[in-house]
Coordinates of C-alpha atoms in Angstrom, one line a residue:
Chain V
M1 CA 0.0 0.0 0.0
C2 CA 2.8 2.2 0.8
E3 CA 4.3 1.7 -2.6
Q4 CA 1.0 2.4 -4.4
N5 CA 0.6 5.7 -2.4
S6 CA 4.2 6.8 -3.1
E7 CA 3.7 6.2 -6.8
Q8 CA 0.5 8.1 -6.9
L9 CA 2.1 10.9 -4.8
I10 CA 5.0 11.1 -7.2
F11 CA 2.6 11.3 -10.2
C12 CA 0.5 14.0 -8.6
A13 CA 3.7 15.9 -7.5
I14 CA 4.9 15.8 -11.1
E15 CA 1.5 16.9 -12.4
E16 CA 1.6 19.9 -10.0
Y17 CA 5.2 20.6 -10.9
N18 CA 4.4 20.6 -14.6
K19 CA 1.4 23.0 -14.1
K20 CA 3.7 25.4 -12.2
M21 CA 6.3 25.1 -15.0
L22 CA 3.8 25.7 -17.8
D23 CA 2.3 28.7 -15.9
A24 CA 5.8 30.2 -15.6
L25 CA 6.5 29.9 -19.4
P26 CA 6.2 33.0 -21.5
S27 CA 3.2 33.6 -23.7
V28 CA 3.2 33.4 -27.5
E29 CA 3.3 37.2 -27.8
E30 CA 6.4 37.3 -25.5
L31 CA 8.1 34.8 -27.7
D32 CA 7.6 36.8 -30.8
G33 CA 10.8 38.7 -30.1
I34 CA 12.9 35.5 -30.8
T35 CA 14.2 35.2 -34.3
L36 CA 15.6 32.0 -35.7
S37 CA 18.7 32.0 -37.9
R38 CA 18.5 30.8 -41.5
K39 CA 20.9 28.0 -40.8
F40 CA 18.6 26.7 -38.1
E41 CA 15.5 27.1 -40.3
R42 CA 17.2 25.2 -43.1
R43 CA 18.2 22.4 -40.8
M44 CA 14.6 22.1 -39.6
Q45 CA 13.1 22.2 -43.1
K46 CA 15.5 19.4 -44.1
L47 CA 14.3 17.4 -41.2
I48 CA 10.6 18.0 -42.1
R49 CA 11.3 17.1 -45.7
Q50 CA 13.1 13.9 -44.7
R51 CA 10.2 12.9 -42.5
S52 CA 7.8 13.4 -45.4
H53 CA 9.3 10.7 -47.6
F54 CA 7.5 7.4 -46.9
Y55 CA 10.7 5.4 -47.5
Y56 CA 12.7 7.4 -44.9
P57 CA 11.9 5.2 -41.9
L58 CA 12.6 2.1 -44.1
I59 CA 16.0 3.5 -45.3
N60 CA 17.0 4.4 -41.8
T61 CA 16.2 1.1 -40.2
S62 CA 15.5 -1.9 -42.4
F63 CA 17.4 -0.9 -45.4
K64 CA 20.6 -0.3 -43.5
R65 CA 20.4 -3.6 -41.8
V66 CA 19.7 -5.4 -45.1
A67 CA 22.5 -3.6 -46.8
C68 CA 24.9 -4.5 -44.0
F69 CA 23.8 -8.1 -44.2
V70 CA 24.2 -8.3 -47.9
L71 CA 27.7 -6.7 -47.8
I72 CA 28.9 -9.1 -45.1
S73 CA 27.5 -12.1 -47.0
I74 CA 29.3 -11.1 -50.2
A75 CA 32.5 -10.6 -48.3
V76 CA 32.2 -14.0 -46.5
L77 CA 31.2 -15.8 -49.7
S78 CA 34.1 -14.2 -51.7
T79 CA 36.6 -15.3 -49.1
I80 CA 35.3 -18.8 -49.0
T81 CA 35.1 -19.2 -52.8
A82 CA 38.5 -17.7 -53.4
Q83 CA 40.1 -20.4 -51.3
S84 CA 38.8 -23.2 -53.5
K85 CA 40.8 -23.7 -56.7
S86 CA 38.0 -25.3 -58.6
V87 CA 35.6 -22.5 -57.7
R88 CA 38.2 -19.9 -58.7
K89 CA 38.7 -21.7 -62.0
F90 CA 35.0 -21.8 -62.6
F91 CA 34.6 -18.1 -62.0
T92 CA 37.7 -17.3 -64.1
N93 CA 36.4 -19.4 -67.0
F94 CA 33.0 -17.8 -66.7
F95 CA 34.6 -14.3 -66.7
V96 CA 36.8 -15.2 -69.7
D97 CA 33.9 -16.6 -71.7
R98 CA 31.8 -13.5 -71.1
V99 CA 34.6 -11.1 -72.0
T100 CA 35.4 -13.1 -75.1
E101 CA 31.8 -13.2 -76.1
Y102 CA 31.1 -9.5 -75.7
S103 CA 34.5 -8.0 -76.6
S104 CA 37.3 -8.4 -79.1
R105 CA 39.7 -9.9 -76.6
I106 CA 40.7 -13.6 -76.8
F107 CA 42.3 -15.4 -73.9
L108 CA 44.8 -18.2 -74.0
S109 CA 45.6 -20.2 -70.9
T110 CA 48.0 -22.9 -70.2
D111 CA 49.7 -24.8 -67.4
I112 CA 53.1 -23.3 -66.7
S113 CA 54.2 -25.6 -63.9
N114 CA 56.3 -27.7 -66.4
A115 CA 57.2 -24.9 -68.7
P116 CA 60.9 -24.6 -69.6
K117 CA 62.9 -22.0 -67.7
E118 CA 65.3 -21.3 -70.6
I119 CA 64.8 -20.7 -74.3
V120 CA 65.6 -23.7 -76.5
I121 CA 65.3 -22.2 -80.0
N122 CA 62.7 -23.9 -82.1
L123 CA 62.7 -22.9 -85.8
P124 CA 59.9 -23.7 -88.3
K125 CA 60.5 -27.0 -90.2
Y126 CA 58.6 -25.6 -93.2
I127 CA 60.1 -22.6 -94.8
P128 CA 58.6 -21.3 -98.1
E129 CA 60.7 -21.4 -101.2
D130 CA 63.4 -18.6 -101.6
F131 CA 63.1 -17.6 -98.0
V132 CA 66.3 -17.2 -95.8
I133 CA 67.0 -15.9 -92.3
E134 CA 67.5 -12.1 -92.6
D135 CA 68.0 -11.3 -88.9
S136 CA 67.8 -13.0 -85.5
Y137 CA 68.5 -12.2 -81.9
Q138 CA 68.0 -13.8 -78.5
A139 CA 67.4 -12.4 -75.0
D140 CA 66.8 -14.1 -71.7
N141 CA 63.1 -14.6 -72.1
H142 CA 62.6 -14.6 -75.9
S143 CA 64.2 -15.1 -79.3
K144 CA 63.3 -13.6 -82.7
H145 CA 64.0 -14.8 -86.2
I146 CA 63.1 -12.8 -89.3
Y147 CA 62.8 -14.5 -92.7
K148 CA 62.6 -12.8 -96.0
N149 CA 62.4 -13.9 -99.6
L150 CA 65.1 -13.0 -102.2
T151 CA 63.2 -9.9 -103.5
K152 CA 62.6 -8.7 -99.9
E153 CA 58.9 -8.4 -100.8
Y154 CA 57.6 -11.0 -98.4
F155 CA 58.6 -11.8 -94.9
F156 CA 57.7 -13.8 -91.8
E157 CA 58.9 -13.4 -88.2
V158 CA 58.9 -16.1 -85.5
T159 CA 59.2 -14.8 -81.9
Q160 CA 59.4 -17.4 -79.2
Y161 CA 58.8 -16.5 -75.5
L162 CA 59.2 -18.1 -72.2
L163 CA 55.8 -18.5 -70.5
D164 CA 55.5 -16.3 -67.4
S165 CA 51.8 -16.5 -66.7
E166 CA 49.1 -19.1 -66.8
S167 CA 47.0 -17.0 -69.1
F168 CA 47.2 -14.0 -71.4
S169 CA 45.0 -12.3 -73.8
H170 CA 45.2 -10.4 -77.0
A171 CA 42.8 -7.8 -78.3
G172 CA 42.2 -6.4 -81.7
P173 CA 39.6 -4.9 -83.9
Q174 CA 36.6 -7.2 -83.5
E175 CA 36.2 -7.7 -87.3
L176 CA 39.8 -8.8 -87.7
I177 CA 40.5 -11.0 -84.7
E178 CA 39.5 -14.7 -84.6
E179 CA 40.2 -17.8 -82.7
I180 CA 41.4 -20.7 -84.9
N181 CA 42.6 -24.2 -84.3
I182 CA 46.0 -25.4 -85.5
D183 CA 46.4 -29.2 -85.0
G184 CA 44.3 -29.1 -81.8
I185 CA 46.0 -26.0 -80.4
K186 CA 44.0 -22.8 -79.9
A187 CA 45.5 -19.8 -81.6
I188 CA 44.7 -16.2 -82.0
Y189 CA 44.7 -15.0 -85.6
I190 CA 44.5 -11.3 -86.5
D191 CA 44.4 -10.2 -90.1
Y192 CA 45.4 -6.6 -90.6
T193 CA 45.3 -6.9 -94.4
E194 CA 48.9 -5.6 -94.9
Y195 CA 50.1 -8.3 -92.6
R196 CA 48.7 -10.9 -90.3
T197 CA 49.6 -12.2 -86.8
L198 CA 49.3 -15.6 -85.1
I199 CA 49.7 -16.2 -81.4
F200 CA 49.7 -19.6 -79.7
V201 CA 51.2 -21.8 -77.0
S202 CA 53.1 -25.0 -77.8
N203 CA 55.5 -27.2 -75.8
G204 CA 55.8 -24.7 -73.0
Y205 CA 56.6 -21.7 -75.2
K206 CA 54.5 -18.9 -76.5
Y207 CA 54.9 -18.1 -80.2
K208 CA 54.1 -14.9 -82.0
L209 CA 54.3 -15.1 -85.8
K210 CA 53.9 -12.2 -88.2
T211 CA 53.8 -12.3 -92.0
N212 CA 52.5 -10.7 -95.2
L213 CA 52.2 -14.1 -96.8
S214 CA 48.8 -15.7 -97.4
K215 CA 46.9 -17.2 -94.6
K216 CA 47.4 -20.7 -96.0
E217 CA 51.2 -20.4 -96.1
F218 CA 51.2 -18.8 -92.7
I219 CA 49.3 -21.6 -91.0
K220 CA 51.6 -24.2 -92.7
I221 CA 54.6 -22.4 -91.1
A222 CA 52.9 -22.3 -87.7
K223 CA 52.0 -26.0 -87.9
S224 CA 55.7 -26.9 -88.5
L225 CA 56.6 -25.2 -85.2
I226 CA 54.1 -27.3 -83.1
Chain I
M1 CA -1.2 -1.2 -52.8
L2 CA -3.6 -0.4 -49.9
T3 CA -0.8 -0.9 -47.4
L4 CA 1.4 1.5 -49.3
Y5 CA -1.4 4.1 -49.5
L6 CA -2.1 3.7 -45.8
S7 CA 1.6 4.0 -45.0
V8 CA 1.8 7.2 -47.0
L9 CA -1.3 8.5 -45.4
D10 CA 0.0 7.5 -42.0
T11 CA 3.3 9.3 -42.8
N12 CA 1.4 12.4 -43.9
E13 CA -0.4 12.5 -40.5
K14 CA 2.9 12.2 -38.7
K15 CA 4.5 14.8 -40.9
S16 CA 1.7 17.3 -40.2
K17 CA 2.0 16.4 -36.5
F18 CA 5.7 17.1 -36.4
E19 CA 5.3 20.3 -38.4
L20 CA 2.6 21.5 -36.1
I21 CA 4.8 20.7 -33.1
Y22 CA 7.7 22.6 -34.7
E23 CA 5.6 25.6 -35.7
N24 CA 4.0 25.8 -32.2
Y25 CA 7.0 25.2 -30.0
N26 CA 10.2 26.1 -31.8
K27 CA 10.5 29.5 -30.2
L28 CA 9.7 28.1 -26.7
V29 CA 12.5 25.6 -27.1
I30 CA 14.9 28.3 -28.1
Y31 CA 13.7 30.5 -25.2
L32 CA 14.4 27.7 -22.7
A33 CA 17.8 27.1 -24.1
L34 CA 18.7 30.8 -24.2
K35 CA 17.7 31.1 -20.5
E36 CA 20.5 28.7 -19.6
F37 CA 23.2 29.5 -22.2
N38 CA 22.6 33.0 -23.3
D39 CA 24.1 32.2 -26.7
I40 CA 21.8 31.9 -29.8
D41 CA 24.1 29.4 -31.5
T42 CA 24.2 27.0 -28.6
A43 CA 20.4 27.5 -28.1
E44 CA 19.8 26.6 -31.7
D45 CA 22.1 23.5 -31.5
I46 CA 20.0 22.3 -28.5
A47 CA 16.8 23.1 -30.3
G48 CA 17.9 21.1 -33.3
D49 CA 18.7 18.1 -31.1
V50 CA 15.4 18.4 -29.4
F51 CA 13.4 18.4 -32.6
E52 CA 15.5 15.6 -34.0
A53 CA 14.7 13.6 -30.9
I54 CA 11.0 14.4 -31.2
A55 CA 11.0 13.5 -34.9
R56 CA 12.6 10.1 -34.2
N57 CA 10.1 9.5 -31.4
I58 CA 7.0 11.1 -32.8
D59 CA 4.9 8.1 -31.7
C60 CA 5.3 9.2 -28.1
I61 CA 3.1 12.2 -28.8
T62 CA -0.6 11.8 -29.4
D63 CA -1.9 15.4 -29.7
A64 CA 0.4 17.9 -31.4
V65 CA -0.9 20.9 -29.5
C66 CA -1.8 20.3 -25.9
D67 CA -0.4 21.0 -22.4
K68 CA 0.9 17.5 -22.0
T69 CA 2.9 17.8 -25.3
K70 CA 4.1 21.2 -24.2
S71 CA 5.3 19.7 -20.9
F72 CA 6.9 16.8 -22.8
I73 CA 8.8 19.2 -25.1
C74 CA 9.9 21.3 -22.2
T75 CA 11.2 18.2 -20.3
V76 CA 13.1 16.9 -23.4
T77 CA 14.6 20.4 -23.8
K78 CA 15.7 20.5 -20.2
S79 CA 17.2 17.1 -20.6
K80 CA 19.2 18.2 -23.6
I81 CA 20.3 21.4 -21.8
C82 CA 21.4 19.3 -18.9
D83 CA 23.4 17.0 -21.2
K84 CA 25.1 20.0 -22.7
K85 CA 26.0 21.4 -19.4
N86 CA 27.3 18.1 -18.2
K87 CA 29.5 17.8 -21.3
E88 CA 30.9 21.2 -20.7
K89 CA 31.5 20.4 -17.0
K90 CA 32.7 16.9 -18.1
F91 CA 31.9 15.4 -14.7
V92 CA 29.0 15.7 -12.2
Q93 CA 29.6 14.2 -8.8
L94 CA 26.8 13.3 -6.5
D95 CA 26.8 12.9 -2.7
E96 CA 27.1 9.1 -2.3
S97 CA 25.0 9.0 0.8
I98 CA 22.0 10.0 -1.2
I99 CA 22.2 7.0 -3.4
T100 CA 22.8 4.4 -0.7
P101 CA 20.1 1.7 -1.1
I102 CA 17.2 1.8 1.3
E103 CA 15.3 -1.4 1.7
K104 CA 12.2 -0.2 3.4
S105 CA 10.9 3.2 3.8
N106 CA 7.8 4.7 5.4
A107 CA 8.7 8.1 4.0
F108 CA 5.6 8.4 1.9
E109 CA 3.2 7.4 4.6
T110 CA 3.0 10.8 6.4
V111 CA 4.0 13.3 3.8
Y112 CA 2.0 15.9 2.1
L113 CA 1.9 16.5 -1.6
K114 CA 3.6 19.9 -1.3
D115 CA 6.6 18.2 0.4
V116 CA 6.9 15.8 -2.5
I117 CA 6.7 18.7 -4.9
N118 CA 9.4 20.6 -3.1
C119 CA 11.7 17.6 -3.0
L120 CA 11.0 17.0 -6.7
E121 CA 12.0 20.5 -7.5
Q122 CA 15.2 20.0 -5.7
L123 CA 16.2 16.9 -7.6
P124 CA 19.2 17.2 -10.0
E125 CA 17.8 18.0 -13.5
Q126 CA 19.0 14.8 -15.2
Y127 CA 17.2 12.6 -12.7
K128 CA 14.1 14.8 -12.5
N129 CA 13.6 14.9 -16.3
I130 CA 13.9 11.2 -16.7
L131 CA 11.5 10.6 -13.7
I132 CA 9.0 12.9 -15.3
L133 CA 9.3 11.2 -18.7
K134 CA 8.9 7.8 -17.1
V135 CA 6.2 8.5 -14.5
Y136 CA 4.1 11.3 -15.9
H137 CA 4.5 10.9 -19.7
G138 CA 4.5 7.1 -19.4
L139 CA 7.4 6.5 -21.7
S140 CA 9.2 3.1 -21.7
A141 CA 12.9 2.9 -20.8
E142 CA 13.6 2.2 -24.5
Q143 CA 11.8 5.4 -25.6
I144 CA 13.5 7.5 -23.0
A145 CA 16.9 6.0 -24.0
K146 CA 16.3 6.9 -27.7
I147 CA 15.2 10.5 -26.8
C148 CA 18.1 11.1 -24.4
K149 CA 20.6 9.0 -26.3
I150 CA 21.6 6.9 -23.3
S151 CA 21.4 3.2 -22.7
K152 CA 18.3 1.6 -21.2
E153 CA 20.3 0.5 -18.2
T154 CA 21.2 4.2 -17.6
V155 CA 17.6 5.1 -17.8
R156 CA 16.6 2.4 -15.3
K157 CA 19.4 3.5 -12.9
R158 CA 18.5 7.1 -13.1
V159 CA 14.8 6.4 -12.4
E160 CA 15.8 4.3 -9.5
R161 CA 18.2 6.9 -8.1
A162 CA 15.6 9.6 -8.5
R163 CA 13.1 7.7 -6.5
K164 CA 15.7 7.0 -3.8
M165 CA 16.7 10.6 -3.7
L166 CA 13.1 11.6 -3.2
T167 CA 12.6 9.0 -0.5
K168 CA 15.8 10.0 1.3
S169 CA 14.9 13.7 1.1
L170 CA 11.4 13.0 2.5
E171 CA 12.8 10.9 5.3
R172 CA 15.1 13.7 6.3
G173 CA 12.3 16.1 6.0
D174 CA 14.5 18.8 4.6
C175 CA 14.2 18.3 0.8
N176 CA 17.8 19.4 0.4
V177 CA 19.4 17.1 -2.1
R178 CA 23.1 17.8 -1.9
T179 CA 25.3 17.8 -5.0
K180 CA 28.9 18.7 -5.6

């Protein structure tokens, strides 16, 4: 009983206290002298406008929570998937296929774990008639041989590289670049009209060929390197 | 579709309620803040905090213009003023003897209402405001915590301490609540 009385007394005391406080407050006319700054008015108008949008409570409560949950889920899934090689490969292949499909970039990929660490020069076994080596040089990671015919009108170059990455790509004008198959090996063929280029990987080396000969002759030379 | 319409309608009602509250009480809030700080910038900062707290907790208010709402806004304003003062002072120390737990008390058996009012007036502002919000305006600890930007536990403790201070003051019969 004591507690009930005390609670009622406190309530009544607060009620009386509030009445006294309200009576002591200035009237509306007395408050007319107070002017609000523009900065304050702008802040309040912004608050009123925010409250008027029906999505405001959603954005400030549920949306934030959902966004955080989605971001955390993406981060966790990315971490988990990145650790699995098969899943990484799947996503890589998916990405490569999409880029290849919708752009003019073609990818070549290979296993470099058993690739040679030094250049062992491999020259084409088929050389068109009247062609001789015009120039050649070798560096640590590549070698280049340039062949020309006797009249110097036609040429073909063979550049041989050490493999330094599992995959690489080559881009060109979409109408000129195509993926072809040379004896079961995927190659990138680009025809610039004045000359043509062929890029492929064989026996642990990357080859880049360039010529102004016909496509047929060019592919014959490339096949003799494989 | 109906739910969306009702939510918009409902929001429109809340918007007009908040706008009404702002239009009717903005100068009163500034007046109360100016009384304590005598600086218009500080007063407007406090007023901004008050209206933001009201906007976030508009559901606590039923009628936009009435004495109870006016009292509520004044109490929230005083609470924000008290917080501002405490931040500037950095530390408010209370007399420990006042907040010693009292298990049983007959303090309220033989007191008059005016004694309780006097003791209530003498309570420290931060405890008085929270007690008023809890007892008179009927807000939950969670609602008070959102308005005052404190934890629910702090609200509970302050209400408890306010009651104990009142009890102690009434027992002593002097209504002098000592603070340092």
